[in-house]
CSV table of C-alpha atoms in Angstrom, one decimal:
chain,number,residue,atom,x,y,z
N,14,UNK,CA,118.7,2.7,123.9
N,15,UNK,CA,117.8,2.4,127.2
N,16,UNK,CA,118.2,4.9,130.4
N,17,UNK,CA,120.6,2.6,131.8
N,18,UNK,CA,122.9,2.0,128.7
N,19,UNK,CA,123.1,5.6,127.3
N,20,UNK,CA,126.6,6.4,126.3
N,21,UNK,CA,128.5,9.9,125.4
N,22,UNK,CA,131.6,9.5,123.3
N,23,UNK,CA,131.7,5.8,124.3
N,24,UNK,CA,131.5,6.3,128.0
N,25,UNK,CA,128.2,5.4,129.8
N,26,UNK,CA,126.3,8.4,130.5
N,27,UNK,CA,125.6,9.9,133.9
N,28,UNK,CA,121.6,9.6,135.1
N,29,UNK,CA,121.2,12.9,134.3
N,30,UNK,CA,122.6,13.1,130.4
N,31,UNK,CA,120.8,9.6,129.9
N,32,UNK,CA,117.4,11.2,130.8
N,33,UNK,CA,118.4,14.3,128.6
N,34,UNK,CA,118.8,11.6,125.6
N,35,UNK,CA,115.6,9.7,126.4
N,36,UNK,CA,113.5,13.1,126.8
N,37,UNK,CA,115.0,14.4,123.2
N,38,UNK,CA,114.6,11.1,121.8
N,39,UNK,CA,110.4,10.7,123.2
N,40,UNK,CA,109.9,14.6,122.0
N,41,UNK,CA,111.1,13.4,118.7
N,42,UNK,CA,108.9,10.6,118.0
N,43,UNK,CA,106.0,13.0,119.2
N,44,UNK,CA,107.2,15.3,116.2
N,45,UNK,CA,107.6,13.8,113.8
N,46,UNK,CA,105.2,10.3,114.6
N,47,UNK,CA,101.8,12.7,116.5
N,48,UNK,CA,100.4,12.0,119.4
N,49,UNK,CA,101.4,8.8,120.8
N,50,UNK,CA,100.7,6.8,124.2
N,51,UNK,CA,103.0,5.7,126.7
N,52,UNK,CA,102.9,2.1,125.4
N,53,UNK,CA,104.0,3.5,121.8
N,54,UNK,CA,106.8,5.3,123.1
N,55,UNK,CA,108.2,2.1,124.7
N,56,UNK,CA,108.2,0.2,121.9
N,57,UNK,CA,109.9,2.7,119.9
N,58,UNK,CA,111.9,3.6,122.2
N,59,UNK,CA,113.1,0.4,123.5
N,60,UNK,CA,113.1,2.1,127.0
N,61,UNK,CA,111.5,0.3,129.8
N,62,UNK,CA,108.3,1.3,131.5
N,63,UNK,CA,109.4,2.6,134.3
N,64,UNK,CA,111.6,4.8,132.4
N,65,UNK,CA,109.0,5.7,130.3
N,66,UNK,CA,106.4,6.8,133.0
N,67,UNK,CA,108.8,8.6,134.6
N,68,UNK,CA,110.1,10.5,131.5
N,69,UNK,CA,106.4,11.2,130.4
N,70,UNK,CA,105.9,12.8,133.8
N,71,UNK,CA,109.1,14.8,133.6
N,72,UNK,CA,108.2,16.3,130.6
N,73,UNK,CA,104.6,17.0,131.7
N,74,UNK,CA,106.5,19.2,134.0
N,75,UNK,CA,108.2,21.1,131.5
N,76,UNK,CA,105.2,22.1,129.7
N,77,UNK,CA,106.2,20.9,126.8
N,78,UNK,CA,104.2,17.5,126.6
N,79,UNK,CA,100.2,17.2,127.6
N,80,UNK,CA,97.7,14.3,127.6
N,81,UNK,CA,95.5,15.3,124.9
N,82,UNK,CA,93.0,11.9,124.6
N,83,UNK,CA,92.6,8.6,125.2
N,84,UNK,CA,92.7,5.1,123.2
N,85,UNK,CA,89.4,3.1,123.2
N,86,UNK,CA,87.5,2.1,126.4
N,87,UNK,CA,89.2,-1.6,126.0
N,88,UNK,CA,92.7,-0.3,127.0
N,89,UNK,CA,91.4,2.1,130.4
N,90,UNK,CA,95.1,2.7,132.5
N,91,UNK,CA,97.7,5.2,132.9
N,92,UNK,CA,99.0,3.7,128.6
N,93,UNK,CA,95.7,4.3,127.5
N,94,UNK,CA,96.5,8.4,127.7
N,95,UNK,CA,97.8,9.7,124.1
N,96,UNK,CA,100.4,12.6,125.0
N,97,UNK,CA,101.7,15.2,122.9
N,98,UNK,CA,103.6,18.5,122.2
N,99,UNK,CA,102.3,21.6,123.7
N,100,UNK,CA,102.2,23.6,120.4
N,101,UNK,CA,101.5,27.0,122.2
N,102,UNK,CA,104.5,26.2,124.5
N,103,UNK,CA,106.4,28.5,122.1
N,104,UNK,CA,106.2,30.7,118.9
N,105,UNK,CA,108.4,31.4,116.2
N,106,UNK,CA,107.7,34.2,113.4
N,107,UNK,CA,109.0,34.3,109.7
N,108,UNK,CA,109.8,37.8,108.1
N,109,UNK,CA,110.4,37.6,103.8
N,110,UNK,CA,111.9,40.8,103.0
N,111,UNK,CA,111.9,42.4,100.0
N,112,UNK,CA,112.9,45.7,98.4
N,113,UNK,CA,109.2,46.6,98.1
N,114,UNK,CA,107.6,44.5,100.8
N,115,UNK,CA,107.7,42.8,104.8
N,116,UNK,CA,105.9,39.9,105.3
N,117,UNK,CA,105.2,38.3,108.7
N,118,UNK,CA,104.3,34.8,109.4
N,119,UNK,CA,103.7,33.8,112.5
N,120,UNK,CA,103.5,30.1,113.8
N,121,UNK,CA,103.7,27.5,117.0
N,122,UNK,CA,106.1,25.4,118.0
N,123,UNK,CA,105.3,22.5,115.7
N,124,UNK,CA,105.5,25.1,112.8
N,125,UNK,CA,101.3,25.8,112.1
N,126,UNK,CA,100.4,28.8,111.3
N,127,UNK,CA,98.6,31.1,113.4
N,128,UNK,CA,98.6,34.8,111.7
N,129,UNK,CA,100.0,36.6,109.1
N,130,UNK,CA,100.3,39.4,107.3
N,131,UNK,CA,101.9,41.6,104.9
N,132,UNK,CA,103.6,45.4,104.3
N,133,UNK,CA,104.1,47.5,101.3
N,134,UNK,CA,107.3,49.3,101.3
N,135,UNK,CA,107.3,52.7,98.8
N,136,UNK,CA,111.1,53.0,97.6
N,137,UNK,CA,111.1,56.2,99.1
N,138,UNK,CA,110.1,55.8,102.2
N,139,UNK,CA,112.1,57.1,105.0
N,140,UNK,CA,114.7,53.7,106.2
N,141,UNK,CA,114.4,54.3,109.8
N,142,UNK,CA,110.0,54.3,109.5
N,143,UNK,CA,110.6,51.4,107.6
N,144,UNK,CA,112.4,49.5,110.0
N,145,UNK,CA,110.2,50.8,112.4
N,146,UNK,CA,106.9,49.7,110.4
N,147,UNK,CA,108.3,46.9,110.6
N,148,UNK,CA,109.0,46.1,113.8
N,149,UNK,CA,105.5,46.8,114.4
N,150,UNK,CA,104.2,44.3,112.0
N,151,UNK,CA,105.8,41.4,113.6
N,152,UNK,CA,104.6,43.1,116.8
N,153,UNK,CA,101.2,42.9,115.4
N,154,UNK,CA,100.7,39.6,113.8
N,155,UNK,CA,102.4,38.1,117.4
N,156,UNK,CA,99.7,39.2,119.5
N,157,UNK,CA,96.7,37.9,116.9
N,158,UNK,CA,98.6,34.9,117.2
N,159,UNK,CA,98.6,34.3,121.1
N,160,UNK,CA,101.9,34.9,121.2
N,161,UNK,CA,102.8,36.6,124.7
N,162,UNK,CA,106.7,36.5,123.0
N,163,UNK,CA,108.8,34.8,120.4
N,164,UNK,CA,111.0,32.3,120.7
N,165,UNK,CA,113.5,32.5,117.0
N,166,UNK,CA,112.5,34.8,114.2
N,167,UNK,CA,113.4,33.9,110.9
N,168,UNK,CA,114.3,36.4,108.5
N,169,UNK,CA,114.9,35.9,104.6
N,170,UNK,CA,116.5,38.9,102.7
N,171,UNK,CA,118.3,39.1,99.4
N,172,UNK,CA,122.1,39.3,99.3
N,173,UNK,CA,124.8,37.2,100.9
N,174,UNK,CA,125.1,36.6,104.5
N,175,UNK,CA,128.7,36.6,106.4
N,176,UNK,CA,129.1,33.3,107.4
N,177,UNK,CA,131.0,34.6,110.4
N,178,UNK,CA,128.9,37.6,111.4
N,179,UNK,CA,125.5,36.5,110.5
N,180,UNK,CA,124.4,39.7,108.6
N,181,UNK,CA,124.3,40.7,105.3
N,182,UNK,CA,126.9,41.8,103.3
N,183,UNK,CA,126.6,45.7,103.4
N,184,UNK,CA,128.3,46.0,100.0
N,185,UNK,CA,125.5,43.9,98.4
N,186,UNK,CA,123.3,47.0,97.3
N,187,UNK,CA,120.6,46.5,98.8
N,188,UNK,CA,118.4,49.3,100.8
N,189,UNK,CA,119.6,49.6,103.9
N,190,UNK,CA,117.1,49.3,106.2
N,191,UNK,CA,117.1,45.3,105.5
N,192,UNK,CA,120.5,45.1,107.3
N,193,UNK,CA,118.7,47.3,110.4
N,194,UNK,CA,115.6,45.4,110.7
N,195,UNK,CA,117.5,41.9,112.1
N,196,UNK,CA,118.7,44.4,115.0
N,197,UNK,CA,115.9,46.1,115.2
N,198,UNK,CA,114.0,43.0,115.7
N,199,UNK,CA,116.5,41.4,118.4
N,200,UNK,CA,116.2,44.7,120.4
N,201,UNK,CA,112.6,45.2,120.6
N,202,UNK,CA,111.8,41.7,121.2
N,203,UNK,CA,114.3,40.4,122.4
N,204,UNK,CA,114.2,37.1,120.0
N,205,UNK,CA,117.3,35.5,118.8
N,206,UNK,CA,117.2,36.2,115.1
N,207,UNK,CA,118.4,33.8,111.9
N,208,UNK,CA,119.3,36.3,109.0
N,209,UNK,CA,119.7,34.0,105.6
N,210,UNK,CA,119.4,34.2,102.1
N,211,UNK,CA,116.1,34.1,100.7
N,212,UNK,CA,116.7,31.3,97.9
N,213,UNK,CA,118.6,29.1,100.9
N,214,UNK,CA,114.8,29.7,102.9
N,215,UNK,CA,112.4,28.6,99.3
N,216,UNK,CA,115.1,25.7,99.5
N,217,UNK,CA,114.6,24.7,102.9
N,218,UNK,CA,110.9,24.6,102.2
N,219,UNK,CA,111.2,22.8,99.3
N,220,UNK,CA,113.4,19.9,100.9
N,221,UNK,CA,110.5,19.8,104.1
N,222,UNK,CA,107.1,20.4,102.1
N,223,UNK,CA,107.8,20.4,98.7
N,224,UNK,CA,109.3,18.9,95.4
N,225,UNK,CA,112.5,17.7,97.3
N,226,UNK,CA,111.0,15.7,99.7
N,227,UNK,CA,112.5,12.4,98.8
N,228,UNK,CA,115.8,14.1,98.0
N,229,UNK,CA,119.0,14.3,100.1
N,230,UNK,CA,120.9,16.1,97.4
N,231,UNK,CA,119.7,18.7,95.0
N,232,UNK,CA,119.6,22.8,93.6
N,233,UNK,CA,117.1,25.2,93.9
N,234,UNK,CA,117.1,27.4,90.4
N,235,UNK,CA,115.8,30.5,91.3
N,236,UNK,CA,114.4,32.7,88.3
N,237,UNK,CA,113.3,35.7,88.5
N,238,UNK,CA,114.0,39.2,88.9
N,239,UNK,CA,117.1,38.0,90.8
N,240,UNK,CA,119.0,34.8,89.6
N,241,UNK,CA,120.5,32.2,92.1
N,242,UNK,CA,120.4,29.3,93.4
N,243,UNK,CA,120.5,27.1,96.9
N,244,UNK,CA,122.6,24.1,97.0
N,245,UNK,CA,121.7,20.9,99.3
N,246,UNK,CA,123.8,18.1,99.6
N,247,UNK,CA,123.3,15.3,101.8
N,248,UNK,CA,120.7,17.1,103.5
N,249,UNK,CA,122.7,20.3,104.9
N,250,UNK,CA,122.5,23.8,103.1
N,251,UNK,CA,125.0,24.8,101.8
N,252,UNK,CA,126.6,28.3,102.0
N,253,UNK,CA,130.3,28.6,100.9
N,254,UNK,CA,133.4,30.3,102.3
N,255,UNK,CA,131.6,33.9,101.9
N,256,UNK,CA,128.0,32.9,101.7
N,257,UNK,CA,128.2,33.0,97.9
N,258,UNK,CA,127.0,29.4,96.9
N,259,UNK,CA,124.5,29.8,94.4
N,260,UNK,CA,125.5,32.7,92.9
N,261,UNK,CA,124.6,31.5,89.7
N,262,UNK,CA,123.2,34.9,88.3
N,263,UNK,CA,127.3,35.6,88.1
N,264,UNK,CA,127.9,32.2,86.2
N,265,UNK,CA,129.5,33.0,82.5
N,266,UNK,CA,127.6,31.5,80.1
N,267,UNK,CA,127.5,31.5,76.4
N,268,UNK,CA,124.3,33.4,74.6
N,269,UNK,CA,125.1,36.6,76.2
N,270,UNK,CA,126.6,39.8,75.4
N,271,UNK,CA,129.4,40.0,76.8
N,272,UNK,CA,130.9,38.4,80.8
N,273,UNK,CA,130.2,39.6,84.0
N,274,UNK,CA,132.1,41.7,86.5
N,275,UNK,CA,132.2,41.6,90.1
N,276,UNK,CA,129.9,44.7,90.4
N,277,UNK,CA,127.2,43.1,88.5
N,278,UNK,CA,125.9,40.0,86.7
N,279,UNK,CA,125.3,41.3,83.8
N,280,UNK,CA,126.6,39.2,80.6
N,281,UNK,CA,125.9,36.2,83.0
N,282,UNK,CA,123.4,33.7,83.3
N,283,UNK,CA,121.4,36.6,84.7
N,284,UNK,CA,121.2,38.0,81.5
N,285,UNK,CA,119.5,35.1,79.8
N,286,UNK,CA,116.9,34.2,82.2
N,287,UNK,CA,116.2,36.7,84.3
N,288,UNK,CA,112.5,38.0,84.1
N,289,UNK,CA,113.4,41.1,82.4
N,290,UNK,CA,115.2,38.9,79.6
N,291,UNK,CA,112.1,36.7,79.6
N,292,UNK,CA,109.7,39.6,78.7
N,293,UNK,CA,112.4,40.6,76.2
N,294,UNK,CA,112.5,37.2,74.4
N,295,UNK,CA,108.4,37.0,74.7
N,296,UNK,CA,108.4,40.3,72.5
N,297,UNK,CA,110.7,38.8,70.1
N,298,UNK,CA,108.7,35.8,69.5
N,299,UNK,CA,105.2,38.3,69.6
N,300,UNK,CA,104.2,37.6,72.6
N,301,UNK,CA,102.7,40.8,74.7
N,302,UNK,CA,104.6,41.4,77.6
N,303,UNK,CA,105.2,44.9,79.5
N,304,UNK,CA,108.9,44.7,79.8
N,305,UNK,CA,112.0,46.3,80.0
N,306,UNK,CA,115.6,45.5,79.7
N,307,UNK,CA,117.5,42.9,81.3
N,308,UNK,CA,119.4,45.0,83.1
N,309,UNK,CA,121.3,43.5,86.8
N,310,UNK,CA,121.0,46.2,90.0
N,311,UNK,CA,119.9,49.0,87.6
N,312,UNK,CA,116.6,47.8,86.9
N,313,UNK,CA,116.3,46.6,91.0
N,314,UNK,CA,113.3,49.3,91.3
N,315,UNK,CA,111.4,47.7,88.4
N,316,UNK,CA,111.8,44.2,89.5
N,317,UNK,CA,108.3,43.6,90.6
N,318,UNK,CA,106.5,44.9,87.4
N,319,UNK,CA,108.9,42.5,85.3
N,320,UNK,CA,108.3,39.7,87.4
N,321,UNK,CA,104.4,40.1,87.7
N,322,UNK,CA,105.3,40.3,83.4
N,323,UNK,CA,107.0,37.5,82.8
N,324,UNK,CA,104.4,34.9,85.0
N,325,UNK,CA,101.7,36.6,82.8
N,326,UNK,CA,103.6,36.1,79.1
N,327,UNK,CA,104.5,32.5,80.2
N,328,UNK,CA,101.3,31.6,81.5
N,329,UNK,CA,99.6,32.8,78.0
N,330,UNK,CA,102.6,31.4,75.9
N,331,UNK,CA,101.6,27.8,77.9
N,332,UNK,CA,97.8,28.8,77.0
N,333,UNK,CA,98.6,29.3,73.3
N,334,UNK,CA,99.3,26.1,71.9
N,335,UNK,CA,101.8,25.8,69.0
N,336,UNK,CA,102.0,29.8,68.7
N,337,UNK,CA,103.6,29.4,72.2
N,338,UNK,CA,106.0,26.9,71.5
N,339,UNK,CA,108.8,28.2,70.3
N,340,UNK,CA,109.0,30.4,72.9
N,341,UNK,CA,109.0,28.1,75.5
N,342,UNK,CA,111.3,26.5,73.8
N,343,UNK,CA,113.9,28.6,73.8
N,344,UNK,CA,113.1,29.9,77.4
N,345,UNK,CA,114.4,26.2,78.5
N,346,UNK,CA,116.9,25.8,76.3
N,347,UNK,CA,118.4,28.9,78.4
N,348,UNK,CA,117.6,27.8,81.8
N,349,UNK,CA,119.2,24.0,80.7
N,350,UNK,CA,122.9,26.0,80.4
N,351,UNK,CA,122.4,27.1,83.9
N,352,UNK,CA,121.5,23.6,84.9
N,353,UNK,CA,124.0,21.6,83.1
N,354,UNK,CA,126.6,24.1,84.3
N,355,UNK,CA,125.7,23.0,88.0
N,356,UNK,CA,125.6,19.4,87.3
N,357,UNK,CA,128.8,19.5,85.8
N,358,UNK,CA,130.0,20.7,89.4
N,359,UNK,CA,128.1,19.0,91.7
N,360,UNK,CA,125.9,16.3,90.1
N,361,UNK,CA,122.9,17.0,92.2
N,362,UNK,CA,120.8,14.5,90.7
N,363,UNK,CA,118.0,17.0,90.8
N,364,UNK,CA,117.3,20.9,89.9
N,365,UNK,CA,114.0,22.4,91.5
N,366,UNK,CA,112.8,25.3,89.2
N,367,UNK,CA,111.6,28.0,91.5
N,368,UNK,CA,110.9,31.7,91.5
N,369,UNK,CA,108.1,33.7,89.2
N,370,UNK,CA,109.7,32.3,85.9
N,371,UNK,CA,109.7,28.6,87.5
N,372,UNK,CA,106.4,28.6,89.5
N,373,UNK,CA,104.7,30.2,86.0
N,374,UNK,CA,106.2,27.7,83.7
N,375,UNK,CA,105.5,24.6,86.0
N,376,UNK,CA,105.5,21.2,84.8
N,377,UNK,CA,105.4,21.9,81.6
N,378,UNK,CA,108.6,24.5,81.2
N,379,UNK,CA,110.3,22.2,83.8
N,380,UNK,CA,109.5,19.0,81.1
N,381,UNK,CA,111.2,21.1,78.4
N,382,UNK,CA,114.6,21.7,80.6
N,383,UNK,CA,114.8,18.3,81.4
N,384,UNK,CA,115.0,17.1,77.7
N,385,UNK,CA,117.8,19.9,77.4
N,386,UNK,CA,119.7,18.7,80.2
N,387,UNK,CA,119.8,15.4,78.8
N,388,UNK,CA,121.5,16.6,75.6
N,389,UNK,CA,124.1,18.4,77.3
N,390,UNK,CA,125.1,16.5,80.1
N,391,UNK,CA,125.5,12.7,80.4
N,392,UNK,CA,124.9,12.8,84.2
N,393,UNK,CA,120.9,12.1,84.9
N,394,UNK,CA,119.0,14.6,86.5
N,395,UNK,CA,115.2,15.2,87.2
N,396,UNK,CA,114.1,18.6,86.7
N,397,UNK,CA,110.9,19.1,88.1
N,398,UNK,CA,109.0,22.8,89.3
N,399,UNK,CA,108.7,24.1,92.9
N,400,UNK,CA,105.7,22.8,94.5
N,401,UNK,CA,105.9,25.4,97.7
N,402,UNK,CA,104.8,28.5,95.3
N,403,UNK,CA,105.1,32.2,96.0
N,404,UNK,CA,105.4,32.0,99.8
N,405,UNK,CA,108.3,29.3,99.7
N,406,UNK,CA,110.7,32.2,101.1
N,407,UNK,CA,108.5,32.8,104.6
N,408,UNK,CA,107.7,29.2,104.8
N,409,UNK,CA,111.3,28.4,105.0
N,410,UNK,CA,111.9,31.1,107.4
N,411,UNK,CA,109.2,29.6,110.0
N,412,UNK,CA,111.3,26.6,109.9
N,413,UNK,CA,114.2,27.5,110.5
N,414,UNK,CA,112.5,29.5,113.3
N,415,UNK,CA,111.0,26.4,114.4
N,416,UNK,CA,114.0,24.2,114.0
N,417,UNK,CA,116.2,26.3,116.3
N,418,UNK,CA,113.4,26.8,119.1
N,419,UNK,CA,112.3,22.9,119.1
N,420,UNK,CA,117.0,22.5,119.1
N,421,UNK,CA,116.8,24.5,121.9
N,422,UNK,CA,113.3,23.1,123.8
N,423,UNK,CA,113.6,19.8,122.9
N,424,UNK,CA,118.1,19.5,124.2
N,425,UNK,CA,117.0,21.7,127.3
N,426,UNK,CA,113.7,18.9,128.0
């Protein structure tokens, strides 16, 4: 593509949308390729040099692009300069919510990290200090990181999000200070702010840093206190009609007591893998674990202590040899329902095992599903464990943080 041949829809582009292209297409390479010199972006541009001087300077204009070195003394001239992005040109924050915590990452333009930090939330604290606490986290943890304001903030939260509203579905049960915090947050500082689901975020990660790298299509399992999942095919998220992809933790299964409803999940493949059920099975296999039932929205308030349980029982049932074993066993024989139940839908080619229950059994629980899946479905799929870990939900905020600032820098350039 050149500045001269450029077209729109078929039609050769006026000066100005050609130089538009060409500056997206240069701020691209420096993404995604590092710093690179004038001479580079020619050739991978296919642009001439005029072009490309003349783009380089436009953008050095824009503060979005700086010389930041040189190439060897040999190659002295204007090409010899190595240009980049301006990573401090803009800053983007992540926020994972949860019913008992805030956490705050805050990052630059090309998604580093520059300060973070984290909030303990008491279930009876007052909603509107809460909010307000907050507020002043992400306040803070912007100014240690340089940030004089944000650009996008990134929110994960549990619950569905209106696909035509943006915010979370009030009927979800959730505390209600997670639906006041995205406003909160847009009023006092004046950010744009991306509310989504916090499995969709741990996928996201996944698919840019982690086990789904090389994967265009795939599922993100996660177990834990909360059941879901995060669906991915040919590389967009997918969300549903109502938001409600994933909902796996409603998905009828057999092994359980009874169905679910559509006020909660229990007799559904929440039931059988949840981490309350997991410290229940540990205990009937003799395996310590301080848990409770395996209840749905009940046992919300007690999520964190079964959680924390079930990584400890399944990281001593993995230490334990053959004592262990048949625990383990049945653990994945569990999770493999869930999993063929999706790749008889969708045939991702792939399931990602995240979440406590997940990151604690690693390789060796994800091993153990595999095998399962291969009994009950004749479609192949590689089950592997997330390889984010616990802070999969906030890194996948900052990028889509990221993402939207760089859409919006990068088609304005």
């Amino acid at each position: 593509m050149t500045s001269t041949s450029a077209s729109v829809a078929g039609r050769t582009a006026s000066p100005s949308t050609a130089r538009a292209i060409n500056d997206r297409l240069a701020l691209q390479l420096l993404k995604d390729k590092g710093p690179l010199t004038a001479g580079q972006l020619k050739s991978l541009t296919g642009l001439s040099r005029p072009t490309i001087a003349d783009l380089v300077e436009r953008l050095r204009q824009t503060g979005l692009v700086a010389v930041v070195g040189e190439t060897g003394a040999e190659r002295r001239g204007p090409n010899a300069r190595v240009y980049g992005i301006v990573a401090d040109s803009a800053h983007v924050a992540g926020v994972d919510v949860r019913t008992d915590s805030v956490a705050v990452c805050v990052a630059d333009l090309l998604g580093r990290t520059l300060a973070e930090e984290s909030l303990p939330v008491a279930p009876d604290t007052d909603p509107a200090r809460t909010v307000a606490a907050a507020v002043a986290l992400v306040e803070r943890v912007a100014e240690r990181a340089g940030a004089v304001r944000l650009h996008h903030i990134g929110i994960g939260v549990p619950g569905l999000i209106d696909p035509a509203t943006g915010e979370l579905n009030a009927t979800s049960g959730l505390p209600s200070w997670h639906r006041e915090l995205a406003t909160a947050l847009h009023g006092g500082l004046a950010a744009p702010v991306l509310l989504e689901n916090e499995v969709n975020l741990a996928a996201v990660a996944e698919q840019r840093l982690g086990a789904a790298r090389d994967r265009d299509t795939f599922v993100l399992l996660w177990l834990g206190h909360g059941v879901g999942a995060a669906v991915v095919l040919d590389r967009m998220l997918r969300r549903g009609a109502s938001g409600g992809t994933g909902e796996i933790g409603f998905l009828p299964v057999p092994g359980t007591s009874g169905l679910p409803s559509a006020t909660g999940c229990d007799g559904g493949f929440h039931s059988l893998v949840c981490s309350a059920a997991v410290c229940e099975l540990a205990q009937e296999h003799g395996l310590a674990a301080a848990a409770g039932g395996a209840g749905g929205e009940a046992r919300r308030g007690a999520g964190t202590e079964d959680a924390g349980a079930a990584e400890a029982v399944i990281r001593a049932a993995l230490g334990a040899g053959e004592r262990g074993e048949p625990f383990l066993d049945e653990l994945a024989a569990r999770i493999a329902v869930g999993v063929a139940a999706i790749c008889a839908v969708l045939d991702p080619g792939c399931a990602v095992l995240g979440g406590e229950v997940g990151r604690a059994g690693g390789d060796a629980l994800a091993r153990r599903v595999a095998e399962r899946v291969a009994r009950l479905s004749p479609l192949r799929t590689r089950v592997c464990a997330g390889a984010v870990g616990g802070g999969g939900v906030l890194r996948g905020a900052v990028l889509t943080a990221m993402d939207a600032a760089q859409n919006e820098l990068f088609g304005a350039a």
